Each structure stands twice: as C-alpha cells, then as structure tokens.
Amino acid sequence: MEKPVKTLGHRLLHATAKVQLANRMLRGKRLRQVSASRSTIGYMGSSSRHPPLRRKGTNKKLHGRKKVLRTKSRWSIDTDTKAIHLLFLLCLIVGLQVYNAYENLDDNLLLYDIDQLEKTLHRELLGQTLALNKLTKLLRDYLVTYVHEKPLFLSINGPAGVGKSHLGRLIGKHFRFQLGSGIVLQHSVRYQQLSGHSGQHSKLAARISAIFSEARRAQRVPVLLFDEMELAPAELLSFVGRLLRSEHTSAVYIFFSKLGQDWIMQSIRRRLAPRATRRLAQLSRELTQQFTRRHPIWRSPEIIPLRPLERAHVVQCFHQLMDWVGLYPCQRQVETMANTLNYYRARQKLYAQQGCKHVPSMVKKLTEQKQLEGLKKKMVLQCHTHGIYPWHMLSVINHSLIHS
C-alpha cells in the first residue's frame, strides 16, 4: 500500500513554519548583514539545510536581547515624557504665581475693608440698595490694585433728604479709619462759601498735593470727597478737571450733589426698563446727558442716582433715630410724626418730598420734651418730699425749665 502524497497545503504550512523559525533565529543572532542571495527560500528548498536547534539558554539570551532592543527603542518615548513633565512643571509654576497674585489682591482689599463699608452703608441708609451695591462694586474693583491708568470718578446725585451728605460722612469716616486722615479729603462747598476764606482754592490745592504725596509714600489710593457740588463755582470744577487729567492716576473722586433731582423724581412716575438694574443704568445715562450742558467735567463721572424715599422708609428712619437717642419708638407716635411730612403719590406709592431731612430735628425736639418731662417729675418729687415749694410754684418751675 502506497503512502499518501503530501498536498500543496501541507507543504505551504511547513514552509511557513520554517520561514518563521528562520526569522526568529536571524533576529536573535543579529544576522542582519546576510547577503541578499541567501533567502529563506533556500532553507525551504533543501531538506538538508534545516536551521540548527537552539538550547534553552540561548533562548533566554534571545528574549533578553529582545528586551534590550525594546528598551532602546523607547528612548524617543522617554524624551516626549520628559517634555510633558517639564510642561506640567511650568504650568505649576505659573499657577503658583497666579495664586500668589490673587492673594496679593485680597491683601489690598483687606487694607480698605470694602465689605465692612458695604455693611455699614446698608445699615445706615434706607431704600438705596441698588445704588449702594453699585457704589461698593466700583470701589472694590478699583481698589484691588494700587497702579491704575486713570482715576475713579463717581457722582452720587439725588433729591433732598435721601442721605447724600450722610453717605459722604460715612465713607470719609471709614477710609480715615482704614488709611489715616492724611490720605482722605472731605470738602464741603457750602461750608467754604459760608466761611468766606480768601484764597480757598490755593489752600485746597496745597492740601490735595500733600494728600497725594502721603498716598504715594504709603502706596495707598487717596479718597477725595466733595459735598454739595451743585453750589461749586466754575473755578473749582475746572480745578478738579485738571486734577483728573494730571499724573495722579490712582485716586478716587466722589461728588455729592442735588443736580438732577427733578429728573430723578419724575423718573418715578415714568415707565422705564422692567428690571431695577436696567432702570438705574438708564437713569444714569439720562442724567449724564443732562449734566454735560453745565460743565465738561460732568462727561466723565460714573453717575449713581439715589431714589426718593417712600413713606415706609421715613417711618423706619424715625424708628432708628429714636432707638439711637434712647427713646422707646412708640408706633402711634411715630405714625403721627410721619403724617406731618409732605408726600406725593407715584405708582400707588407715597414718596416723601424732603425724604428724612426733617426727621432728626423732629426727634431732637421730642427728646428735649422727654427731658423736660423728666426734670419736671423729678422737681415735683423733690417738692413733695421736702415740702419746700408749694404747688402753685409749679408754673414757675415749668417756665424756668422751658427757658433753661
């Protein structure tokens, strides 16, 4: 019986196995320089030229050489990895520098303590939440750094009795406590006009020059407050305009005036933008257009209008003042005093024509009456205890207390 003849498929498989084994042997022994004439087909053609078998030790060396070759082929990957590591290190250094810069900005804000100023203003002033939020935001954004390209110029406008002068006193008191009195200026135009000092502009210029020198030495931003600027002459406005264009670019200028009070009171009756912040921005733009006709300096400030006070705000103002002077705020008595003020109606609300302007004088008068009543009771008690004065002398006591 004859042996089965090998098919072509079996021969191809056998030849493929030989080629693979030969390639392994060539790579293991680094036989890369074999002549082109000797190919793997020669190994397959003659059955006597089988590649020699290798021992296990040589296989280990082959595997080891393979590993060495692989490690050498990874040098380019390691180079890329080092570059990535250097890039990460550079990003870390830049991040630390940015974090340090933000820490320095926080330190600058802590010097001025705008957060405490914001709390004080919201506690002291009534009905001006949007205006105070805008004011403190502008101050906080400007006072973050010391070096600036131009000064911060603000103008706070509103009708009588809404707290403009009180706001100026609170701001001046806060910054004098934080920075010192040598870096803060609080100038009242009405007081200068009533005092009638000669050469007041030269004195003001010398004082402002000293303030800028002190601020430069201490590396602080000076704060200059000008109250009742509706009475300011053209000379003072031109002088402040020259200061704004001078080399002192790091400074805060704040004007307080009644300019535009009629326009602000009419804006309550008119329909403006639906949102409160948009109404405030629209009113600021309208006031800027109105003020530019008076003097060129009014083109540059950021105008912050103060709204008229409602009747509820006036009642709350009575409560606060009576509480501060030590009087018990009786609701019936507060309502009676609030009804004596003048109001106008707009959009189903009552607004005070003079705001809280007359509230301090009314509370002061009430305090004096309470003091007189306390003295009268005390003297009557003394007369009744010692029996020195008869009862018909009480009229004389009242007369002396009233004129004392």
mmCIF file of C-alpha atoms in Angstrom:
data_model
loop_
_atom_site.group_PDB
_atom_site.id
_atom_site.type_symbol
_atom_site.label_atom_id
_atom_site.label_comp_id
_atom_site.label_asym_id
_atom_site.label_seq_id
_atom_site.Cartn_x
_atom_site.Cartn_y
_atom_site.Cartn_z
ATOM 1 C CA MET A 1 0.000 0.000 0.000
ATOM 2 C CA GLU A 2 1.427 3.322 -1.062
ATOM 3 C CA LYS A 3 1.956 6.244 1.339
ATOM 4 C CA PRO A 4 -0.364 9.261 0.953
ATOM 5 C CA VAL A 5 1.167 12.062 -1.035
ATOM 6 C CA LYS A 6 1.500 15.447 0.766
ATOM 7 C CA THR A 7 -0.734 18.027 -0.666
ATOM 8 C CA LEU A 8 0.243 21.573 -1.610
ATOM 9 C CA GLY A 9 -1.432 22.981 1.505
ATOM 10 C CA HIS A 10 0.700 20.853 3.835
ATOM 11 C CA ARG A 11 3.862 21.952 2.059
ATOM 12 C CA LEU A 12 2.924 25.622 2.355
ATOM 13 C CA LEU A 13 2.256 25.283 6.067
ATOM 14 C CA HIS A 14 5.595 23.518 6.549
ATOM 15 C CA ALA A 15 7.399 26.176 4.545
ATOM 16 C CA THR A 16 5.709 28.971 6.528
ATOM 17 C CA ALA A 17 6.775 27.395 9.803
ATOM 18 C CA LYS A 18 10.346 27.188 8.568
ATOM 19 C CA VAL A 19 10.319 30.827 7.488
ATOM 20 C CA GLN A 20 9.071 31.957 10.872
ATOM 21 C CA LEU A 21 11.700 29.900 12.666
ATOM 22 C CA ALA A 22 14.433 31.250 10.406
ATOM 23 C CA ASN A 23 13.365 34.836 11.021
ATOM 24 C CA ARG A 24 13.476 34.264 14.756
ATOM 25 C CA MET A 25 16.977 32.866 14.501
ATOM 26 C CA LEU A 26 18.132 35.791 12.363
ATOM 27 C CA ARG A 27 16.748 38.371 14.764
ATOM 28 C CA GLY A 28 18.184 36.533 17.761
ATOM 29 C CA LYS A 29 21.724 36.355 16.398
ATOM 30 C CA ARG A 30 21.521 39.794 14.729
ATOM 31 C CA LEU A 31 22.199 38.323 11.338
ATOM 32 C CA ARG A 32 21.072 41.500 9.621
ATOM 33 C CA GLN A 33 24.021 41.559 7.246
ATOM 34 C CA VAL A 34 23.297 38.327 5.436
ATOM 35 C CA SER A 35 23.753 38.578 1.713
ATOM 36 C CA ALA A 36 20.670 39.120 -0.376
ATOM 37 C CA SER A 37 21.345 35.949 -2.343
ATOM 38 C CA ARG A 38 20.670 33.773 0.687
ATOM 39 C CA SER A 39 16.990 33.914 1.422
ATOM 40 C CA THR A 40 14.636 31.908 3.433
ATOM 41 C CA ILE A 41 13.548 30.082 0.250
ATOM 42 C CA GLY A 42 16.935 28.322 0.177
ATOM 43 C CA TYR A 43 16.269 26.930 3.595
ATOM 44 C CA MET A 44 12.920 25.695 2.409
ATOM 45 C CA GLY A 45 14.248 24.270 -0.876
ATOM 46 C CA SER A 46 16.752 21.793 0.581
ATOM 47 C CA SER A 47 15.677 19.490 3.316
ATOM 48 C CA SER A 48 19.288 19.092 4.498
ATOM 49 C CA ARG A 49 19.650 22.771 5.422
ATOM 50 C CA HIS A 50 17.467 22.916 8.456
ATOM 51 C CA PRO A 51 18.248 25.733 10.860
ATOM 52 C CA PRO A 52 20.083 24.387 13.860
ATOM 53 C CA LEU A 53 18.207 23.965 17.058
ATOM 54 C CA ARG A 54 18.919 26.320 19.933
ATOM 55 C CA ARG A 55 19.234 25.483 23.538
ATOM 56 C CA LYS A 56 17.115 26.978 26.285
ATOM 57 C CA GLY A 57 19.918 29.178 27.468
ATOM 58 C CA THR A 58 20.263 30.785 24.085
ATOM 59 C CA ASN A 59 16.508 31.306 24.010
ATOM 60 C CA LYS A 60 16.782 33.184 27.279
ATOM 61 C CA LYS A 61 19.504 35.294 25.765
ATOM 62 C CA LEU A 62 17.301 35.897 22.781
ATOM 63 C CA HIS A 63 14.477 37.003 24.961
ATOM 64 C CA GLY A 64 16.892 39.185 26.908
ATOM 65 C CA ARG A 65 18.203 40.731 23.703
ATOM 66 C CA LYS A 66 14.650 41.385 22.640
ATOM 67 C CA LYS A 67 14.046 43.205 25.861
ATOM 68 C CA VAL A 68 17.210 45.258 25.404
ATOM 69 C CA LEU A 69 16.169 46.188 21.908
ATOM 70 C CA ARG A 70 12.739 47.209 23.143
ATOM 71 C CA THR A 71 14.179 49.390 25.886
ATOM 72 C CA LYS A 72 16.485 51.056 23.373
ATOM 73 C CA SER A 73 13.543 51.700 21.042
ATOM 74 C CA ARG A 74 11.705 53.518 23.825
ATOM 75 C CA TRP A 75 14.222 56.377 24.180
ATOM 76 C CA SER A 76 12.105 58.624 21.955
ATOM 77 C CA ILE A 77 9.026 57.972 24.117
ATOM 78 C CA ASP A 78 11.009 58.810 27.248
ATOM 79 C CA THR A 79 12.114 62.076 25.664
ATOM 80 C CA ASP A 80 8.496 63.030 24.983
ATOM 81 C CA THR A 81 7.580 62.087 28.538
ATOM 82 C CA LYS A 82 10.281 64.348 29.929
ATOM 83 C CA ALA A 83 8.999 67.221 27.789
ATOM 84 C CA ILE A 84 5.495 66.644 29.105
ATOM 85 C CA HIS A 85 6.802 66.602 32.660
ATOM 86 C CA LEU A 86 8.626 69.886 32.060
ATOM 87 C CA LEU A 87 5.448 71.372 30.612
ATOM 88 C CA PHE A 88 3.493 70.276 33.689
ATOM 89 C CA LEU A 89 6.159 71.800 35.927
ATOM 90 C CA LEU A 90 5.975 75.070 34.014
ATOM 91 C CA CYS A 91 2.183 75.131 34.334
ATOM 92 C CA LEU A 92 2.521 74.500 38.074
ATOM 93 C CA ILE A 93 4.939 77.421 38.460
ATOM 94 C CA VAL A 94 2.644 79.746 36.510
ATOM 95 C CA GLY A 95 -0.334 78.597 38.573
ATOM 96 C CA LEU A 96 1.510 79.322 41.807
ATOM 97 C CA GLN A 97 2.404 82.786 40.559
ATOM 98 C CA VAL A 98 -1.223 83.485 39.623
ATOM 99 C CA TYR A 99 -2.371 82.237 43.017
ATOM 100 C CA ASN A 100 0.173 84.482 44.709
ATOM 101 C CA ALA A 101 -1.093 87.431 42.654
ATOM 102 C CA TYR A 102 -4.657 86.734 43.768
ATOM 103 C CA GLU A 103 -3.504 86.539 47.361
ATOM 104 C CA ASN A 104 -1.894 89.965 46.957
ATOM 105 C CA LEU A 105 -5.153 91.318 45.534
ATOM 106 C CA ASP A 106 -7.017 90.009 48.563
ATOM 107 C CA ASP A 107 -4.457 91.687 50.814
ATOM 108 C CA ASN A 108 -5.090 95.010 49.048
ATOM 109 C CA LEU A 109 -8.822 94.651 49.571
ATOM 110 C CA LEU A 110 -8.282 93.880 53.239
ATOM 111 C CA LEU A 111 -6.458 97.199 53.621
ATOM 112 C CA TYR A 112 -9.562 99.124 52.523
ATOM 113 C CA ASP A 113 -12.144 96.697 54.007
ATOM 114 C CA ILE A 114 -14.882 97.375 51.469
ATOM 115 C CA ASP A 115 -17.017 94.577 52.921
ATOM 116 C CA GLN A 116 -17.333 96.392 56.237
ATOM 117 C CA LEU A 117 -18.113 99.629 54.403
ATOM 118 C CA GLU A 118 -20.869 97.881 52.469
ATOM 119 C CA LYS A 119 -22.435 96.550 55.675
ATOM 120 C CA THR A 120 -22.304 99.977 57.303
ATOM 121 C CA LEU A 121 -23.884 101.747 54.336
ATOM 122 C CA HIS A 122 -26.729 99.241 54.055
ATOM 123 C CA ARG A 123 -27.393 99.571 57.779
ATOM 124 C CA GLU A 124 -27.326 103.381 57.869
ATOM 125 C CA LEU A 125 -29.056 104.288 54.575
ATOM 126 C CA LEU A 126 -32.595 103.221 53.760
ATOM 127 C CA GLY A 127 -34.121 102.458 50.382
ATOM 128 C CA GLN A 128 -30.862 102.711 48.374
ATOM 129 C CA THR A 129 -29.894 99.059 47.945
ATOM 130 C CA LEU A 130 -29.146 99.157 44.212
ATOM 131 C CA ALA A 131 -27.149 102.389 44.400
ATOM 132 C CA LEU A 132 -25.061 101.145 47.328
ATOM 133 C CA ASN A 133 -24.395 97.831 45.597
ATOM 134 C CA LYS A 134 -23.146 99.648 42.513
ATOM 135 C CA LEU A 135 -21.001 102.014 44.613
ATOM 136 C CA THR A 136 -19.299 99.247 46.591
ATOM 137 C CA LYS A 137 -18.763 97.147 43.439
ATOM 138 C CA LEU A 138 -16.978 100.017 41.696
ATOM 139 C CA LEU A 139 -14.844 100.701 44.769
ATOM 140 C CA ARG A 140 -13.981 97.026 45.196
ATOM 141 C CA ASP A 141 -12.980 96.592 41.548
ATOM 142 C CA TYR A 142 -10.841 99.738 41.583
ATOM 143 C CA LEU A 143 -9.094 99.290 44.936
ATOM 144 C CA VAL A 144 -7.904 95.770 44.125
ATOM 145 C CA THR A 145 -4.608 97.187 42.836
ATOM 146 C CA TYR A 146 -2.591 100.321 43.503
ATOM 147 C CA VAL A 147 -1.448 101.236 39.970
ATOM 148 C CA HIS A 148 -4.143 102.494 37.571
ATOM 149 C CA GLU A 149 -4.313 104.195 34.202
ATOM 150 C CA LYS A 150 -6.967 106.715 35.250
ATOM 151 C CA PRO A 151 -8.730 107.746 38.477
ATOM 152 C CA LEU A 152 -12.149 106.534 39.583
ATOM 153 C CA PHE A 153 -14.621 109.406 39.255
ATOM 154 C CA LEU A 154 -18.095 108.934 40.779
ATOM 155 C CA SER A 155 -21.025 111.311 41.183
ATOM 156 C CA ILE A 156 -23.822 110.492 43.640
ATOM 157 C CA ASN A 157 -26.942 112.522 42.878
ATOM 158 C CA GLY A 158 -30.355 112.574 44.447
ATOM 159 C CA PRO A 159 -33.128 114.765 45.851
ATOM 160 C CA ALA A 160 -33.039 116.347 49.282
ATOM 161 C CA GLY A 161 -33.245 114.110 52.318
ATOM 162 C CA VAL A 162 -32.164 110.816 50.726
ATOM 163 C CA GLY A 163 -28.830 110.709 52.635
ATOM 164 C CA LYS A 164 -26.179 112.123 50.299
ATOM 165 C CA SER A 165 -24.272 114.104 52.948
ATOM 166 C CA HIS A 166 -24.680 111.285 55.457
ATOM 167 C CA LEU A 167 -23.286 108.864 52.862
ATOM 168 C CA GLY A 168 -20.281 111.129 52.328
ATOM 169 C CA ARG A 169 -19.617 111.316 56.076
ATOM 170 C CA LEU A 170 -19.810 107.530 56.405
ATOM 171 C CA ILE A 171 -17.403 106.978 53.500
ATOM 172 C CA GLY A 172 -14.955 109.578 54.835
ATOM 173 C CA LYS A 173 -15.083 108.129 58.344
ATOM 174 C CA HIS A 174 -14.444 104.610 57.068
ATOM 175 C CA PHE A 175 -11.449 105.496 54.902
ATOM 176 C CA ARG A 176 -9.932 107.769 57.570
ATOM 177 C CA PHE A 177 -10.027 104.835 59.944
ATOM 178 C CA GLN A 178 -8.511 102.428 57.384
ATOM 179 C CA LEU A 179 -5.950 104.693 55.688
ATOM 180 C CA GLY A 180 -5.423 107.601 58.044
ATOM 181 C CA SER A 181 -6.616 111.196 57.918
ATOM 182 C CA GLY A 182 -3.685 112.246 55.716
ATOM 183 C CA ILE A 183 -4.958 110.306 52.671
ATOM 184 C CA VAL A 184 -8.650 111.323 52.780
ATOM 185 C CA LEU A 185 -10.128 114.706 51.822
ATOM 186 C CA GLN A 186 -13.672 115.732 52.761
ATOM 187 C CA HIS A 187 -14.509 119.103 51.232
ATOM 188 C CA SER A 188 -17.854 120.895 51.685
ATOM 189 C CA VAL A 189 -18.588 123.642 49.162
ATOM 190 C CA ARG A 190 -21.317 125.218 51.305
ATOM 191 C CA TYR A 191 -19.028 125.442 54.334
ATOM 192 C CA GLN A 192 -16.309 127.107 52.269
ATOM 193 C CA GLN A 193 -18.792 129.633 50.920
ATOM 194 C CA LEU A 194 -20.179 130.402 54.364
ATOM 195 C CA SER A 195 -16.742 130.744 55.923
ATOM 196 C CA GLY A 196 -15.674 133.188 53.198
ATOM 197 C CA HIS A 197 -11.951 132.417 53.413
ATOM 198 C CA SER A 198 -9.807 134.221 50.866
ATOM 199 C CA GLY A 199 -7.563 132.089 48.709
ATOM 200 C CA GLN A 200 -9.510 128.918 49.491
ATOM 201 C CA HIS A 201 -8.603 127.303 46.149
ATOM 202 C CA SER A 202 -4.886 127.699 46.817
ATOM 203 C CA LYS A 203 -5.296 126.149 50.257
ATOM 204 C CA LEU A 204 -7.325 123.303 48.767
ATOM 205 C CA ALA A 205 -4.659 122.718 46.100
ATOM 206 C CA ALA A 206 -1.907 122.622 48.743
ATOM 207 C CA ARG A 207 -3.880 120.177 50.865
ATOM 208 C CA ILE A 208 -4.584 117.894 47.905
ATOM 209 C CA SER A 209 -0.902 117.972 46.941
ATOM 210 C CA ALA A 210 0.022 116.884 50.481
ATOM 211 C CA ILE A 211 -2.552 114.074 50.288
ATOM 212 C CA PHE A 212 -1.093 112.764 47.031
ATOM 213 C CA SER A 213 2.431 112.878 48.476
ATOM 214 C CA GLU A 214 1.366 110.917 51.556
ATOM 215 C CA ALA A 215 -0.538 108.394 49.433
ATOM 216 C CA ARG A 216 2.473 107.856 47.174
ATOM 217 C CA ARG A 217 4.702 107.305 50.176
ATOM 218 C CA ALA A 218 2.321 104.794 51.759
ATOM 219 C CA GLN A 219 1.323 103.235 48.370
ATOM 220 C CA ARG A 220 -2.357 103.771 49.022
ATOM 221 C CA VAL A 221 -5.136 105.124 46.823
ATOM 222 C CA PRO A 222 -6.321 108.529 48.154
ATOM 223 C CA VAL A 223 -10.047 109.273 48.502
ATOM 224 C CA LEU A 224 -11.321 112.795 47.716
ATOM 225 C CA LEU A 225 -14.937 113.632 48.673
ATOM 226 C CA PHE A 226 -16.681 116.808 47.520
ATOM 227 C CA ASP A 227 -20.094 117.538 49.044
ATOM 228 C CA GLU A 228 -22.854 119.833 47.662
ATOM 229 C CA MET A 229 -21.216 120.237 44.288
ATOM 230 C CA GLU A 230 -24.358 121.858 42.868
ATOM 231 C CA LEU A 231 -23.032 125.048 44.527
ATOM 232 C CA ALA A 232 -19.490 124.651 43.184
ATOM 233 C CA PRO A 233 -18.198 127.554 41.077
ATOM 234 C CA ALA A 234 -16.658 127.057 37.665
ATOM 235 C CA GLU A 235 -13.174 127.582 39.104
ATOM 236 C CA LEU A 236 -13.495 124.614 41.432
ATOM 237 C CA LEU A 237 -14.877 122.391 38.655
ATOM 238 C CA SER A 238 -12.014 123.358 36.354
ATOM 239 C CA PHE A 239 -9.506 122.704 39.144
ATOM 240 C CA VAL A 240 -10.891 119.197 39.719
ATOM 241 C CA GLY A 241 -10.865 118.625 35.956
ATOM 242 C CA ARG A 242 -7.143 119.431 35.860
ATOM 243 C CA LEU A 243 -6.589 117.003 38.724
ATOM 244 C CA LEU A 244 -8.362 114.266 36.784
ATOM 245 C CA ARG A 245 -6.038 114.821 33.814
ATOM 246 C CA SER A 246 -2.883 115.109 35.912
ATOM 247 C CA GLU A 247 -0.226 112.489 36.602
ATOM 248 C CA HIS A 248 -2.054 111.304 39.722
ATOM 249 C CA THR A 249 -3.918 108.467 38.042
ATOM 250 C CA SER A 250 -4.511 106.400 41.193
ATOM 251 C CA ALA A 251 -7.218 108.241 43.119
ATOM 252 C CA VAL A 252 -10.935 108.099 43.932
ATOM 253 C CA TYR A 253 -13.062 111.225 43.373
ATOM 254 C CA ILE A 254 -16.669 111.224 44.640
ATOM 255 C CA PHE A 255 -19.114 114.105 44.107
ATOM 256 C CA PHE A 256 -22.326 114.552 46.105
ATOM 257 C CA SER A 257 -24.937 116.928 44.713
ATOM 258 C CA LYS A 258 -28.636 117.593 44.148
ATOM 259 C CA LEU A 259 -28.194 118.064 40.416
ATOM 260 C CA GLY A 260 -30.909 116.254 38.508
ATOM 261 C CA GLN A 261 -33.233 115.853 41.482
ATOM 262 C CA ASP A 262 -36.284 116.902 39.434
ATOM 263 C CA TRP A 263 -35.388 114.404 36.716
ATOM 264 C CA ILE A 264 -34.961 111.647 39.326
ATOM 265 C CA MET A 265 -38.316 112.422 40.925
ATOM 266 C CA GLN A 266 -40.000 112.421 37.526
ATOM 267 C CA SER A 267 -38.413 109.069 36.700
ATOM 268 C CA ILE A 268 -40.535 107.517 39.446
ATOM 269 C CA ARG A 269 -43.654 108.473 37.518
ATOM 270 C CA ARG A 270 -42.283 107.456 34.112
ATOM 271 C CA ARG A 271 -42.111 103.883 32.870
ATOM 272 C CA LEU A 272 -38.520 102.800 32.489
ATOM 273 C CA ALA A 273 -36.928 99.392 31.919
ATOM 274 C CA PRO A 274 -38.665 96.481 33.683
ATOM 275 C CA ARG A 275 -35.664 95.364 35.745
ATOM 276 C CA ALA A 276 -34.386 97.545 38.577
ATOM 277 C CA THR A 277 -30.734 97.392 37.495
ATOM 278 C CA ARG A 278 -31.641 98.411 33.957
ATOM 279 C CA ARG A 279 -33.754 101.285 35.285
ATOM 280 C CA LEU A 280 -30.770 102.502 37.284
ATOM 281 C CA ALA A 281 -28.447 102.299 34.258
ATOM 282 C CA GLN A 282 -30.969 104.087 32.037
ATOM 283 C CA LEU A 283 -31.427 106.849 34.603
ATOM 284 C CA SER A 284 -27.641 107.263 34.872
ATOM 285 C CA ARG A 285 -27.351 107.736 31.110
ATOM 286 C CA GLU A 286 -30.152 110.299 31.085
ATOM 287 C CA LEU A 287 -28.528 112.267 33.918
ATOM 288 C CA THR A 288 -25.188 112.254 32.093
ATOM 289 C CA GLN A 289 -26.835 113.811 29.067
ATOM 290 C CA GLN A 290 -28.426 116.451 31.283
ATOM 291 C CA PHE A 291 -25.215 117.347 33.149
ATOM 292 C CA THR A 292 -22.898 117.728 30.159
ATOM 293 C CA ARG A 293 -24.604 121.038 29.340
ATOM 294 C CA ARG A 294 -23.450 122.549 32.631
ATOM 295 C CA HIS A 295 -19.700 121.834 32.544
ATOM 296 C CA PRO A 296 -17.384 119.487 30.570
ATOM 297 C CA ILE A 297 -16.306 117.735 33.767
ATOM 298 C CA TRP A 298 -19.714 116.036 34.030
ATOM 299 C CA ARG A 299 -18.988 113.916 30.961
ATOM 300 C CA SER A 300 -16.519 111.634 32.722
ATOM 301 C CA PRO A 301 -18.073 110.569 36.074
ATOM 302 C CA GLU A 302 -19.997 107.383 36.703
ATOM 303 C CA ILE A 303 -23.317 108.748 37.969
ATOM 304 C CA ILE A 304 -25.100 106.837 40.750
ATOM 305 C CA PRO A 305 -28.623 108.200 41.344
ATOM 306 C CA LEU A 306 -30.324 107.878 44.725
ATOM 307 C CA ARG A 307 -34.069 107.215 44.614
ATOM 308 C CA PRO A 308 -36.669 109.197 46.601
ATOM 309 C CA LEU A 309 -37.681 107.622 49.890
ATOM 310 C CA GLU A 310 -41.064 106.031 50.408
ATOM 311 C CA ARG A 311 -43.224 106.634 53.446
ATOM 312 C CA ALA A 312 -42.220 103.247 54.894
ATOM 313 C CA HIS A 313 -38.567 104.322 54.733
ATOM 314 C CA VAL A 314 -39.392 107.546 56.602
ATOM 315 C CA VAL A 315 -41.153 105.581 59.343
ATOM 316 C CA GLN A 316 -38.153 103.268 59.590
ATOM 317 C CA CYS A 317 -35.888 106.304 59.822
ATOM 318 C CA PHE A 318 -37.928 107.579 62.802
ATOM 319 C CA HIS A 319 -37.569 104.203 64.493
ATOM 320 C CA GLN A 320 -33.796 104.128 64.019
ATOM 321 C CA LEU A 321 -33.172 107.659 65.278
ATOM 322 C CA MET A 322 -35.412 107.229 68.297
ATOM 323 C CA ASP A 323 -33.678 103.993 69.133
ATOM 324 C CA TRP A 324 -30.229 105.636 68.855
ATOM 325 C CA VAL A 325 -31.105 108.538 71.170
ATOM 326 C CA GLY A 326 -32.608 106.192 73.746
ATOM 327 C CA LEU A 327 -36.326 106.781 73.181
ATOM 328 C CA TYR A 328 -38.838 103.994 73.005
ATOM 329 C CA PRO A 329 -40.229 104.132 69.437
ATOM 330 C CA CYS A 330 -43.978 104.115 70.052
ATOM 331 C CA GLN A 331 -45.682 103.205 66.779
ATOM 332 C CA ARG A 332 -48.597 105.599 67.248
ATOM 333 C CA GLN A 333 -46.282 108.499 67.985
ATOM 334 C CA VAL A 334 -44.049 107.620 65.017
ATOM 335 C CA GLU A 335 -47.064 107.494 62.675
ATOM 336 C CA THR A 336 -48.254 110.854 63.967
ATOM 337 C CA MET A 337 -44.885 112.497 63.282
ATOM 338 C CA ALA A 338 -44.602 110.821 59.862
ATOM 339 C CA ASN A 339 -48.026 112.159 58.848
ATOM 340 C CA THR A 340 -46.849 115.747 59.375
ATOM 341 C CA LEU A 341 -44.434 115.455 56.421
ATOM 342 C CA ASN A 342 -45.331 116.153 52.787
ATOM 343 C CA TYR A 343 -45.684 113.312 50.272
ATOM 344 C CA TYR A 344 -46.519 112.818 46.624
ATOM 345 C CA ARG A 345 -48.070 109.756 45.009
ATOM 346 C CA ALA A 346 -46.471 107.830 42.152
ATOM 347 C CA ARG A 347 -47.439 104.323 41.016
ATOM 348 C CA GLN A 348 -49.673 103.726 44.012
ATOM 349 C CA LYS A 349 -46.883 104.606 46.463
ATOM 350 C CA LEU A 350 -46.239 107.619 48.685
ATOM 351 C CA TYR A 351 -42.830 109.301 48.380
ATOM 352 C CA ALA A 352 -41.539 111.937 50.800
ATOM 353 C CA GLN A 353 -40.788 115.273 49.157
ATOM 354 C CA GLN A 354 -37.963 116.045 51.600
ATOM 355 C CA GLY A 355 -37.062 112.464 52.491
ATOM 356 C CA CYS A 356 -35.694 112.123 56.012
ATOM 357 C CA LYS A 357 -34.317 115.661 56.098
ATOM 358 C CA HIS A 358 -36.627 116.882 58.886
ATOM 359 C CA VAL A 359 -36.610 113.645 60.868
ATOM 360 C CA PRO A 360 -33.501 114.453 63.019
ATOM 361 C CA SER A 361 -34.886 117.832 64.083
ATOM 362 C CA MET A 362 -38.248 116.288 64.992
ATOM 363 C CA VAL A 363 -36.589 113.523 67.007
ATOM 364 C CA LYS A 364 -34.373 116.103 68.723
ATOM 365 C CA LYS A 365 -37.432 118.149 69.691
ATOM 366 C CA LEU A 366 -39.133 115.037 71.025
ATOM 367 C CA THR A 367 -36.013 114.198 73.052
ATOM 368 C CA GLU A 368 -35.991 117.671 74.618
ATOM 369 C CA GLN A 369 -39.658 117.310 75.542
ATOM 370 C CA LYS A 370 -38.951 113.969 77.197
ATOM 371 C CA GLN A 371 -36.067 115.509 79.126
ATOM 372 C CA LEU A 372 -38.257 118.402 80.303
ATOM 373 C CA GLU A 373 -40.921 115.996 81.441
ATOM 374 C CA GLY A 374 -38.307 114.000 83.344
ATOM 375 C CA LEU A 375 -36.963 117.142 85.068
ATOM 376 C CA LYS A 376 -40.472 118.263 85.936
ATOM 377 C CA LYS A 377 -41.294 114.936 87.566
ATOM 378 C CA LYS A 378 -38.009 114.982 89.443
ATOM 379 C CA MET A 379 -38.571 118.508 90.836
ATOM 380 C CA VAL A 380 -42.168 117.758 91.745
ATOM 381 C CA LEU A 381 -40.978 114.684 93.623
ATOM 382 C CA GLN A 382 -38.401 116.783 95.489
ATOM 383 C CA CYS A 383 -41.019 119.416 96.385
ATOM 384 C CA HIS A 384 -43.409 116.770 97.588
ATOM 385 C CA THR A 385 -40.707 115.033 99.644
ATOM 386 C CA HIS A 386 -39.214 118.066 101.398
ATOM 387 C CA GLY A 387 -42.250 120.308 101.359
ATOM 388 C CA ILE A 388 -40.166 123.302 100.381
ATOM 389 C CA TYR A 389 -42.163 124.622 97.427
ATOM 390 C CA PRO A 390 -45.921 124.938 97.364
ATOM 391 C CA TRP A 391 -47.934 123.554 94.490
ATOM 392 C CA HIS A 392 -48.596 126.974 92.971
ATOM 393 C CA MET A 393 -44.844 127.264 92.218
ATOM 394 C CA LEU A 394 -45.007 124.537 89.552
ATOM 395 C CA SER A 395 -45.833 127.142 86.922
ATOM 396 C CA VAL A 396 -42.634 128.962 87.784
ATOM 397 C CA ILE A 397 -40.692 125.705 87.554
ATOM 398 C CA ASN A 398 -42.173 124.972 84.120
ATOM 399 C CA HIS A 399 -41.284 128.453 82.945
ATOM 400 C CA SER A 400 -37.690 128.101 84.163
ATOM 401 C CA LEU A 401 -37.338 124.635 82.599
ATOM 402 C CA ILE A 402 -38.619 125.823 79.258
ATOM 403 C CA HIS A 403 -36.180 128.756 79.111
ATOM 404 C CA SER A 404 -33.228 126.857 80.544
#
